Structure formats: structure tokens, C-alpha cells
Amino acid sequence: MKKKESPKPNSRRSFIKTTALATAGISIIPRHVMGGPGFTAPSDKLVVAGIGVGGKGESDIYSFYKSGKAEIGFLCDVDKSRAAKSIARFPKANFYTDFREMLDKEAKHIDAVSISTPDHGHAVQAMAAMELGKPVYVQKPLTHDIYEARQLTEAAQKYKVVTQMGNQGASGDGVRKVQEWIDAGLIGNVKTVYVWTDRPVWPQGIPWPKDKNTKVAKDLDWDLWLNTAPYKKYREGLVPFNWRGWWDYGTGALGDMGCHLIEVPYRVLGLGHPKDVQCSVGSVYVDEFKRGYFPESCPPSSHAIMTFPKTEKTTEDVTIHWMDGGIKPKRPEELGPNETFGDGGNGVLFIGDKGKLMCGTYGRNPRLLPTSKTDEVNVAETYKRVPGGEEGHYAQWVEGAIAGYGKMELSSPFEIAGPLTETLLIANLAIRGYDVRNEKKRANGDRYFEYPGRDIKMLWDSENMRVTNFDEANQFVRRDYRDGWKLS
């Protein structure tokens, strides 16, 4: 794809991997400064730098702080107004707008980095920190592109840094209980899993807003917010949340909720990369028999079907059905007429050859079907629980970063989070491929469009990261970054 250049040249200093100690005025001394990596400072606390500290980022860094083993030493956000609560809560923390400047100037004062920004910035921000040897915590989905996910997975091992993705359900008791039940054979061999969400809860299936309300919001650096994405004029309502519905920045409902929901079957069945994917998507009609065509926007709903090769925990291939936009699978006959399916808005249904099992978001509240069987279950706990469960996901990363690479098991390190994220984005290949169109001309001169990505099954070559039977979908495997941005 052709790169679109920004009319506002990137004049920030290029990122450097090493830097001198910053000048005086730092009130928080990182653990490694006084005695090298692994040295236990008097406070024994991890000095964390947050990139993206408003919204979810605000709660993320506060959760690290509440662990009692972390200090928030640095804050970075392209929107100072959005970051106001974090700035007020951590007044001693130095504030930056550009993460590159922060890492450039403060590298030796930072122990670890938390990233809670829009999807399209995750990879470059995480890679910059990992190249400095910093442990990273990255909000879900791990990346925007498949290629980025593979690169971060490999980088975590290359640079030997402690990593964690922000899908806190991976630390919950529910997913461990589901694992124990599956391992115990309570529902037999699993061949089919249904996963669904009521997301999106933001606009999708819409045209890009017309040129109005383009005055950039106060305190927002729009060029830095765009970072890797093609340059476009500011549009009101895109920031801070509705970017999720636009392919340039977000990954739709799959990226938002898939890491919470698909993570459960992915983990307990020991799945790897899917070998094929197919989909159908919801449509928006703008007139009689006139279907809207909005390829920049994620669709209002979708149903993706992925096939996974059998694993040590399955006897044959496993099919996962992903449904979003309010679409749900058929209600199980074993579920009572007034019983809630999943957790209402979201859910996971395992279908085995001896029974069925369902749970909600994060694997919460697992139940056998009929639900009366749940009270009869007496399966020993064989998987260690994370102290604090879902909330303990944050403290676990802090403790892992203090302990050092390879010293402690984490719930969602990139070796797990990377392939999981790739899986979601492979499903998005099919969803995005649905809108690929080619203009044709009939014998009489009339023009029309063909949509070769619809009604096909895309075959996935995991090793080479490409669709083998529909090459046009491969443009979505790896984006061309805007000039001035690169992954490493």
C-alpha cells in the first residue's frame, strides 16, 4: 500500500538506544541504578513509566501502584487533559507527550514500561522499550497487525524481558477451573467452541466523517496520536474511544474482546495458529437494494469461523465460531428457559462429545450444562491460582519484572499473548477481505464490482504469515507505517 505522508514533518529527535544519566530532579531511584540489574533497592519497588495514562491507562498504572511494589515514575500521553487524573495522582512523576523523548531522556531511570494506547501504536512503543531491556505490559490486543505480533513475540525472547498482555482474565480463577474440568474429561473431547460478544459499543459500519469539526481538541497532539497511521485531518469523536471502529487505528470487536473471550478455549485446548478462516459480516443499506461500502470502518457485526489443527489436548481439529455485534449461537437445549446464556452480553460455549460447558467474560462463572451438574463437580485444583485473581494480573507482572526474566511464571507473556493475538487478527483478515473489491467492465461498457474475498475459505500459512489462496488479503498482514516511524 502506498504511504501517505504527513504535511507536518516529524521533527522529534530519532530514538537512541543508550543515553546518559538525566540531570538532577528525579525523586524516584530505579531498582537497577545502585547495583546493576537484579539489585534490590532499599524500597524494592519497580519504577514504572506509563505510555497512555488516561482511561484504561489510568487504571492500569494505578493497579501497578496498588500492588505495593511499584512506583509510577514517569507519565506519557499525547493528550494532557486526558492524563489529568494520573498527573494529579502521581505529582512526582515527570510528564512527557512523546514516548520517544521520554525513553531517550529517562531510560536509565525507568525499570519497566506500561503501554495503554490505541492499537496502532502498541508495537512501536513496546519494541522501543524492549530494545532498552525494559519489561513491558501492553494492553490487549497486543498489536494491530499480525506481523507486529510475531515481531514482539520474538523480541521478548531476544531481549530477555518480562512481558504481559493486559487480558487480566488470564490470571482469573475461572479459566483455571475450566482447564481442570476439561482435563478431567467432564465434557469429553471438544470439537466445537462458540464465542460471542455484544461489542461493538462504538460506531461501526459507517462512512468516514466529512470535513467538519476538524479543530483539534485542546491539549491533544494529533500528529503524535496518529503515529504509525496514515495522515488524516482530525475528526471530532474519534478520540478517546471511537477509534476502535476504524481499521487504521483499531481492530474492531475481535481485537477488543477476543483476547478476553477466545483466550479461554485457546489456553485450555492448547491451540496454536488456525489453518483456515471464513466469515460473514453484517451490512448497512443506504438505500433500496443499495449496500453501503465503508471499507475504512469495521462492520457492524461479524461471524468468523476458524479451524485449528488438533493438539495434545484434542483428538481432532477444533472449530471456533466468533460472533459479535449481538449475534449469538443457538441456545443450548440443556440450559433452562430463564437461565442466562453466558454472562448475558458475552460468553463461551464448549461442546464436547460427552457434554457442554459455558462461562462468561474472562472465563468467569464456569458451569456445566445442565447447570445443576455444576454443584456435583468435585475436581481437584491442579493449576496454581494467581493471588488476587484477575486483579492480581498487575501485581504478577510487577513481581515478575522485579524477579527478572525467566524467574517467574506469568499468565499472559508474549509467548502466549503473541500467538493468541495473531489468531484474532487472522480472523480479521477474512473480515477485512470481505470488502476487497475489483472493478470490472461488461461487454456493453457498464462497470461493476467483484468481491473475490466473499464466500471463500481463506487458507493460512502460519510459517510465512500469508493467505495462500487469496493474495489480496495479505495486504492486511503488515501495514506500511507513515514516514518517520518504524518498528525497530
XYZ file of C-alpha atoms in Angstrom:
488
model
C 0.000 0.000 0.000
C 1.195 3.484 -0.751
C 2.469 5.533 2.142
C 0.699 8.771 2.958
C 2.988 11.454 4.277
C 2.087 13.937 6.934
C 2.120 17.591 5.989
C 3.597 18.151 9.430
C 7.138 16.768 9.353
C 8.289 14.707 12.299
C 10.924 16.872 13.903
C 11.397 14.832 17.096
C 14.869 13.513 17.744
C 15.366 9.975 16.499
C 15.201 7.376 19.205
C 18.541 6.196 20.613
C 19.168 3.004 22.485
C 21.626 4.383 25.034
C 21.602 7.621 26.944
C 23.476 9.407 29.686
C 22.014 9.770 33.136
C 19.447 12.530 33.272
C 20.147 15.612 35.324
C 19.094 16.088 38.918
C 15.483 16.411 39.985
C 14.455 12.756 39.839
C 12.946 11.831 43.158
C 12.445 8.134 42.411
C 15.532 5.953 42.032
C 15.039 2.811 39.937
C 15.995 -0.566 41.336
C 18.873 -1.203 38.934
C 20.713 2.130 39.233
C 22.510 1.476 42.517
C 23.743 -2.015 41.788
C 23.008 -3.134 38.250
C 20.247 -5.437 37.023
C 18.766 -7.541 39.778
C 19.948 -5.247 42.583
C 17.316 -4.781 45.268
C 16.946 -1.103 46.023
C 16.027 -0.036 49.558
C 12.416 0.436 48.514
C 12.403 -2.791 46.461
C 9.933 -1.118 44.120
C 9.734 -1.167 40.348
C 9.839 2.276 38.723
C 7.179 2.179 36.006
C 6.744 4.546 33.073
C 3.248 4.706 31.621
C 2.650 5.382 27.916
C -1.013 6.283 27.612
C -2.158 7.206 31.122
C -5.759 8.298 30.621
C -8.777 5.998 30.534
C -7.644 2.376 30.734
C -4.063 3.533 31.128
C -5.063 5.445 34.239
C -6.476 2.325 35.885
C -3.549 0.201 34.694
C -0.818 2.283 36.312
C -2.916 2.716 39.458
C -3.239 -1.066 39.665
C 0.543 -1.416 39.462
C 0.886 1.180 42.196
C -1.676 -0.603 44.404
C 0.430 -3.754 44.286
C 2.671 -2.006 46.793
C 5.759 -2.931 44.803
C 5.736 -0.251 42.106
C 6.286 3.474 41.896
C 4.918 5.450 38.954
C 7.947 7.496 37.972
C 7.033 8.765 34.511
C 3.851 9.577 32.629
C 3.446 9.977 28.881
C 0.318 10.859 26.933
C -0.416 12.751 23.722
C -3.437 14.333 25.452
C -2.576 16.162 28.649
C -6.227 16.764 29.513
C -6.929 13.039 29.231
C -3.950 12.357 31.512
C -5.006 14.897 34.152
C -6.145 12.374 36.775
C -2.902 10.427 36.570
C -0.867 13.639 36.732
C -2.756 14.674 39.870
C -2.435 11.225 41.439
C 1.316 10.976 40.812
C 2.591 14.548 41.124
C 6.252 13.478 41.452
C 6.174 11.704 38.078
C 7.740 13.566 35.163
C 5.314 14.084 32.290
C 6.062 13.727 28.563
C 3.984 13.937 25.395
C 6.277 11.915 23.120
C 7.217 8.434 24.353
C 10.422 8.538 22.304
C 11.608 11.625 24.118
C 10.757 10.042 27.461
C 12.690 6.862 26.714
C 15.539 8.851 25.222
C 15.982 11.075 28.263
C 14.901 8.785 31.080
C 15.960 5.279 30.053
C 18.296 4.780 32.992
C 15.666 5.948 35.456
C 12.966 3.553 34.214
C 12.655 -0.075 35.290
C 9.615 -1.090 33.236
C 7.038 0.327 30.815
C 3.249 0.037 30.643
C 1.519 0.725 27.309
C -2.201 1.549 27.166
C -2.618 3.392 23.880
C -4.743 2.774 20.754
C -3.930 -0.489 18.954
C -1.966 1.056 16.101
C 0.755 2.344 18.428
C 1.342 -0.715 20.613
C 4.068 -2.375 18.572
C 6.426 0.569 18.050
C 6.066 1.646 21.673
C 6.639 -1.833 23.086
C 9.569 -2.559 20.781
C 11.278 0.707 21.730
C 11.069 -0.253 25.402
C 12.157 -3.856 24.867
C 15.182 -2.776 22.865
C 16.271 -0.948 26.012
C 15.826 -4.154 28.004
C 12.702 -2.916 29.790
C 9.913 -5.284 30.895
C 6.656 -4.290 29.201
C 2.967 -4.568 29.975
C 0.863 -3.987 26.836
C -2.884 -3.626 26.719
C -4.873 -6.000 24.524
C -4.797 -6.649 21.687
C -1.025 -6.931 21.759
C -0.723 -5.379 18.276
C -2.671 -4.047 15.326
C -1.038 -6.322 12.705
C -0.105 -9.995 12.511
C 3.469 -9.151 11.567
C 3.806 -6.901 14.604
C 2.591 -9.649 16.936
C 5.173 -12.079 15.565
C 7.922 -9.479 15.924
C 7.076 -8.658 19.545
C 6.889 -12.346 20.437
C 10.371 -12.907 19.052
C 11.708 -9.690 20.590
C 10.625 -10.694 24.093
C 12.852 -13.733 23.855
C 15.659 -11.919 22.042
C 15.917 -9.135 24.609
C 15.001 -11.415 27.532
C 12.442 -9.104 29.062
C 9.436 -9.893 31.229
C 6.197 -9.338 29.319
C 2.464 -9.399 29.977
C -0.584 -8.533 27.871
C -3.477 -6.747 29.545
C -6.050 -9.534 29.324
C -6.485 -9.872 33.063
C -8.854 -12.822 32.779
C -5.778 -14.924 32.036
C -4.983 -14.608 35.751
C -8.531 -15.379 36.887
C -9.694 -18.451 38.744
C -12.361 -19.166 36.130
C -10.053 -20.123 33.266
C -8.118 -22.432 35.601
C -11.285 -24.144 36.705
C -12.346 -24.613 33.076
C -8.899 -26.103 32.397
C -9.281 -28.567 35.249
C -12.742 -29.618 34.115
C -11.612 -30.101 30.527
C -8.520 -32.030 31.647
C -10.722 -34.234 33.844
C -12.823 -35.156 30.813
C -16.103 -33.855 32.244
C -17.436 -32.986 28.775
C -15.269 -35.383 26.755
C -13.406 -34.411 23.629
C -14.074 -30.841 22.486
C -14.516 -30.248 18.770
C -16.542 -27.021 18.648
C -16.470 -23.801 20.644
C -18.755 -20.764 20.282
C -17.568 -17.351 21.471
C -19.686 -14.209 21.311
C -19.819 -10.566 22.399
C -22.277 -7.689 22.325
C -19.473 -5.401 21.149
C -19.032 -3.102 19.312
C -20.443 -0.484 21.630
C -18.966 2.251 19.409
C -19.940 3.246 15.834
C -19.009 0.793 13.063
C -20.194 0.202 9.524
C -20.206 3.950 8.841
C -18.527 6.333 6.356
C -15.546 8.435 7.374
C -16.872 11.755 8.735
C -16.980 14.645 6.307
C -14.838 17.753 6.715
C -16.420 19.358 9.731
C -15.486 19.784 13.376
C -11.819 19.398 12.447
C -10.418 21.707 15.103
C -8.006 19.672 17.173
C -9.077 19.225 20.776
C -7.278 21.194 23.463
C -4.065 19.597 24.733
C -4.108 16.848 22.075
C -1.059 16.370 19.849
C -2.878 14.906 16.838
C 0.269 14.115 14.862
C 1.685 12.061 17.744
C -1.671 10.356 18.271
C -1.617 9.221 14.629
C 1.991 7.978 14.922
C 2.233 4.984 12.516
C -1.155 5.555 10.842
C -1.688 7.437 7.553
C -2.117 11.156 7.992
C -5.729 12.336 8.104
C -7.277 15.501 9.394
C -8.579 15.425 12.937
C -12.210 14.399 13.345
C -14.267 15.109 16.431
C -15.460 11.968 18.222
C -12.606 9.725 17.123
C -10.619 10.269 20.312
C -10.614 8.965 23.014
C -12.667 5.828 22.286
C -14.377 5.531 18.910
C -11.104 4.921 17.042
C -11.759 1.240 17.760
C -14.159 1.050 14.834
C -11.670 2.268 12.204
C -9.160 -0.121 10.636
C -6.371 2.467 10.544
C -6.314 2.532 14.346
C -8.381 -0.269 15.835
C -9.117 -3.949 15.354
C -12.856 -3.967 15.903
C -14.773 -6.123 18.350
C -12.391 -9.036 17.784
C -9.398 -7.034 18.926
C -11.254 -5.513 21.846
C -12.900 -8.606 23.316
C -11.279 -11.587 21.603
C -8.275 -11.506 23.921
C -10.665 -11.854 26.865
C -13.001 -14.462 25.380
C -11.093 -16.567 22.848
C -8.241 -16.724 25.344
C -10.213 -19.287 27.356
C -10.535 -22.047 24.715
C -7.190 -21.077 23.208
C -5.443 -21.745 26.502
C -7.333 -24.758 27.820
C -7.261 -26.626 24.495
C -3.626 -25.757 23.823
C -4.411 -24.261 20.415
C -1.911 -22.736 18.012
C -2.473 -20.813 14.798
C -5.629 -21.572 12.778
C -5.187 -23.255 9.425
C -8.184 -21.606 7.774
C -10.824 -18.962 8.376
C -14.104 -17.929 6.793
C -16.620 -15.270 7.702
C -19.843 -13.426 7.074
C -20.437 -9.813 8.057
C -23.388 -7.568 8.730
C -24.364 -4.980 6.136
C -25.668 -1.429 6.185
C -28.026 -0.419 3.379
C -28.059 3.246 2.428
C -30.985 2.991 0.001
C -33.241 0.400 -1.603
C -31.037 -2.544 -2.638
C -28.020 -0.289 -2.221
C -25.496 -1.724 0.155
C -23.161 0.762 1.804
C -19.464 0.338 1.139
C -17.330 1.592 4.023
C -14.005 -0.279 3.888
C -12.318 2.089 6.350
C -14.752 1.074 9.067
C -15.126 -2.299 10.774
C -18.505 -3.949 10.040
C -21.434 -3.650 12.466
C -21.380 -7.406 13.104
C -19.469 -10.472 12.016
C -19.272 -14.250 12.308
C -15.810 -15.741 11.789
C -15.117 -19.480 11.806
C -11.581 -20.680 12.466
C -10.254 -24.229 12.190
C -7.333 -25.274 14.394
C -5.189 -28.376 13.965
C -5.555 -30.962 16.723
C -3.319 -30.621 19.751
C -2.207 -32.748 22.689
C -5.472 -31.776 24.380
C -7.793 -32.562 21.457
C -8.468 -35.664 19.402
C -9.144 -33.842 16.134
C -9.369 -30.393 14.582
C -11.201 -27.777 16.646
C -13.583 -25.197 15.201
C -14.085 -21.863 16.967
C -17.024 -19.667 15.991
C -16.584 -15.973 16.797
C -19.729 -13.816 16.793
C -20.009 -10.098 17.511
C -22.491 -7.264 17.142
C -25.120 -9.071 19.210
C -25.104 -12.307 17.208
C -25.262 -15.394 19.420
C -25.199 -19.144 18.811
C -28.244 -21.313 19.318
C -29.203 -21.538 22.951
C -28.240 -24.964 24.349
C -31.197 -27.252 24.998
C -29.715 -28.116 28.388
C -29.973 -24.500 29.538
C -33.157 -23.592 31.400
C -35.516 -21.118 29.688
C -34.873 -18.399 32.280
C -31.170 -19.041 32.796
C -28.671 -16.543 31.431
C -26.685 -17.685 28.414
C -23.029 -16.865 29.060
C -22.989 -13.673 31.106
C -25.661 -12.010 29.001
C -23.606 -9.842 26.694
C -20.681 -12.197 26.215
C -19.913 -15.861 26.582
C -18.079 -19.039 25.657
C -19.715 -22.405 24.982
C -17.645 -25.601 24.767
C -19.289 -28.560 23.066
C -17.750 -31.937 23.833
C -18.799 -35.430 22.852
C -19.948 -36.084 26.447
C -21.382 -32.725 27.465
C -21.272 -28.944 27.351
C -19.679 -26.192 29.420
C -20.151 -22.440 29.353
C -18.586 -19.410 31.011
C -18.655 -15.633 30.818
C -16.080 -12.949 30.095
C -12.586 -13.771 31.437
C -13.764 -17.351 31.964
C -15.846 -16.234 34.926
C -18.552 -18.396 36.448
C -17.962 -21.670 34.544
C -20.945 -24.016 34.564
C -21.641 -27.442 33.212
C -24.913 -27.936 31.362
C -27.454 -28.510 32.642
C -26.265 -26.098 35.312
C -27.411 -28.437 38.087
C -24.393 -30.608 37.265
C -22.076 -27.842 38.374
C -22.886 -28.431 42.051
C -21.971 -32.091 41.663
C -18.449 -31.406 40.388
C -15.589 -32.419 42.651
C -12.397 -31.940 40.665
C -9.150 -31.214 42.482
C -7.345 -27.934 41.862
C -4.298 -28.809 39.788
C -3.445 -25.322 38.495
C -1.969 -22.776 40.853
C -4.180 -19.737 41.365
C -2.856 -16.219 40.939
C -3.125 -14.268 44.210
C -5.870 -11.720 43.708
C -7.180 -13.463 40.599
C -7.914 -11.066 37.741
C -6.726 -8.027 39.682
C -3.579 -9.943 40.571
C -2.618 -9.846 36.892
C -0.991 -6.450 37.501
C 0.933 -7.378 40.632
C 2.079 -10.568 38.925
C 3.803 -8.554 36.188
C 5.373 -6.190 38.725
C 6.724 -9.105 40.742
C 7.899 -10.868 37.591
C 9.759 -7.766 36.447
C 11.426 -7.436 39.854
C 12.390 -11.118 39.833
C 13.848 -10.947 36.329
C 13.428 -12.769 33.030
C 12.669 -16.473 33.345
C 12.419 -16.400 37.140
C 8.635 -16.411 37.477
C 5.687 -17.754 35.518
C 3.266 -15.131 34.176
C -0.284 -15.601 32.913
C -0.038 -13.846 29.553
C 3.580 -13.422 28.456
C 4.120 -12.651 24.800
C 4.931 -16.294 24.077
C 1.204 -16.882 24.723
C -0.246 -13.435 24.021
C 1.537 -13.109 20.672
C 0.092 -16.240 19.027
C -3.315 -15.514 20.587
C -3.283 -12.019 19.095
C -2.182 -13.401 15.728
C -5.182 -15.725 15.816
C -7.645 -12.865 16.298
C -6.005 -10.847 13.552
C -6.128 -13.812 11.163
C -9.900 -13.799 11.641
C -9.804 -10.080 10.883
C -8.077 -10.893 7.582
C -11.244 -12.648 6.491
C -13.423 -9.811 7.766
C -11.337 -7.167 6.008
C -11.029 -9.312 2.902
C -14.802 -9.277 2.649
C -14.630 -5.662 1.439
C -11.832 -6.114 -1.097
C -13.310 -5.302 -4.491
C -12.155 -5.152 -8.102
C -13.790 -3.013 -10.742
C -14.863 -4.875 -13.899
C -16.439 -3.896 -17.192
C -19.200 -5.748 -19.001
C -19.300 -6.197 -22.767
C -21.744 -3.302 -23.065
C -19.364 -0.990 -21.222
C -21.185 -0.985 -17.897
C -18.919 -1.085 -14.872
C -19.459 -3.316 -11.858
C -17.545 -4.689 -8.866
C -16.454 -8.185 -7.942
C -15.763 -9.143 -4.315
C -13.382 -12.117 -4.503
C -12.925 -12.348 -0.720
C -16.558 -13.168 -0.041
C -17.911 -16.681 0.259
C -14.479 -18.316 0.354
C -12.408 -20.087 2.990
C -9.008 -18.434 3.404
C -6.136 -20.893 3.892
C -3.458 -19.682 6.286
C 0.269 -20.420 6.067
C 1.414 -19.675 9.610
C 5.144 -20.062 8.999
C 5.149 -17.485 6.219
C 2.291 -15.395 7.633
C 0.203 -15.333 4.485
C -3.090 -16.400 2.973
C -2.261 -18.878 0.219
C -5.463 -18.747 -1.844
C -6.388 -15.046 -1.775
C -3.323 -12.862 -2.074
C -5.178 -9.565 -1.773
C -5.868 -10.314 1.891
C -2.142 -10.303 2.621
C -2.011 -6.507 2.416
C -3.518 -6.567 5.910
C -0.812 -8.781 7.420
C 1.596 -5.871 7.698
C 0.905 -2.151 7.322
C 3.152 0.413 5.736
C 3.941 2.877 8.501
C 3.816 6.600 7.932
C 7.183 8.158 7.166
C 9.231 8.725 10.296
C 8.009 5.584 12.054
C 9.475 2.121 12.147
C 9.239 -0.979 14.304
C 12.904 -1.183 15.269
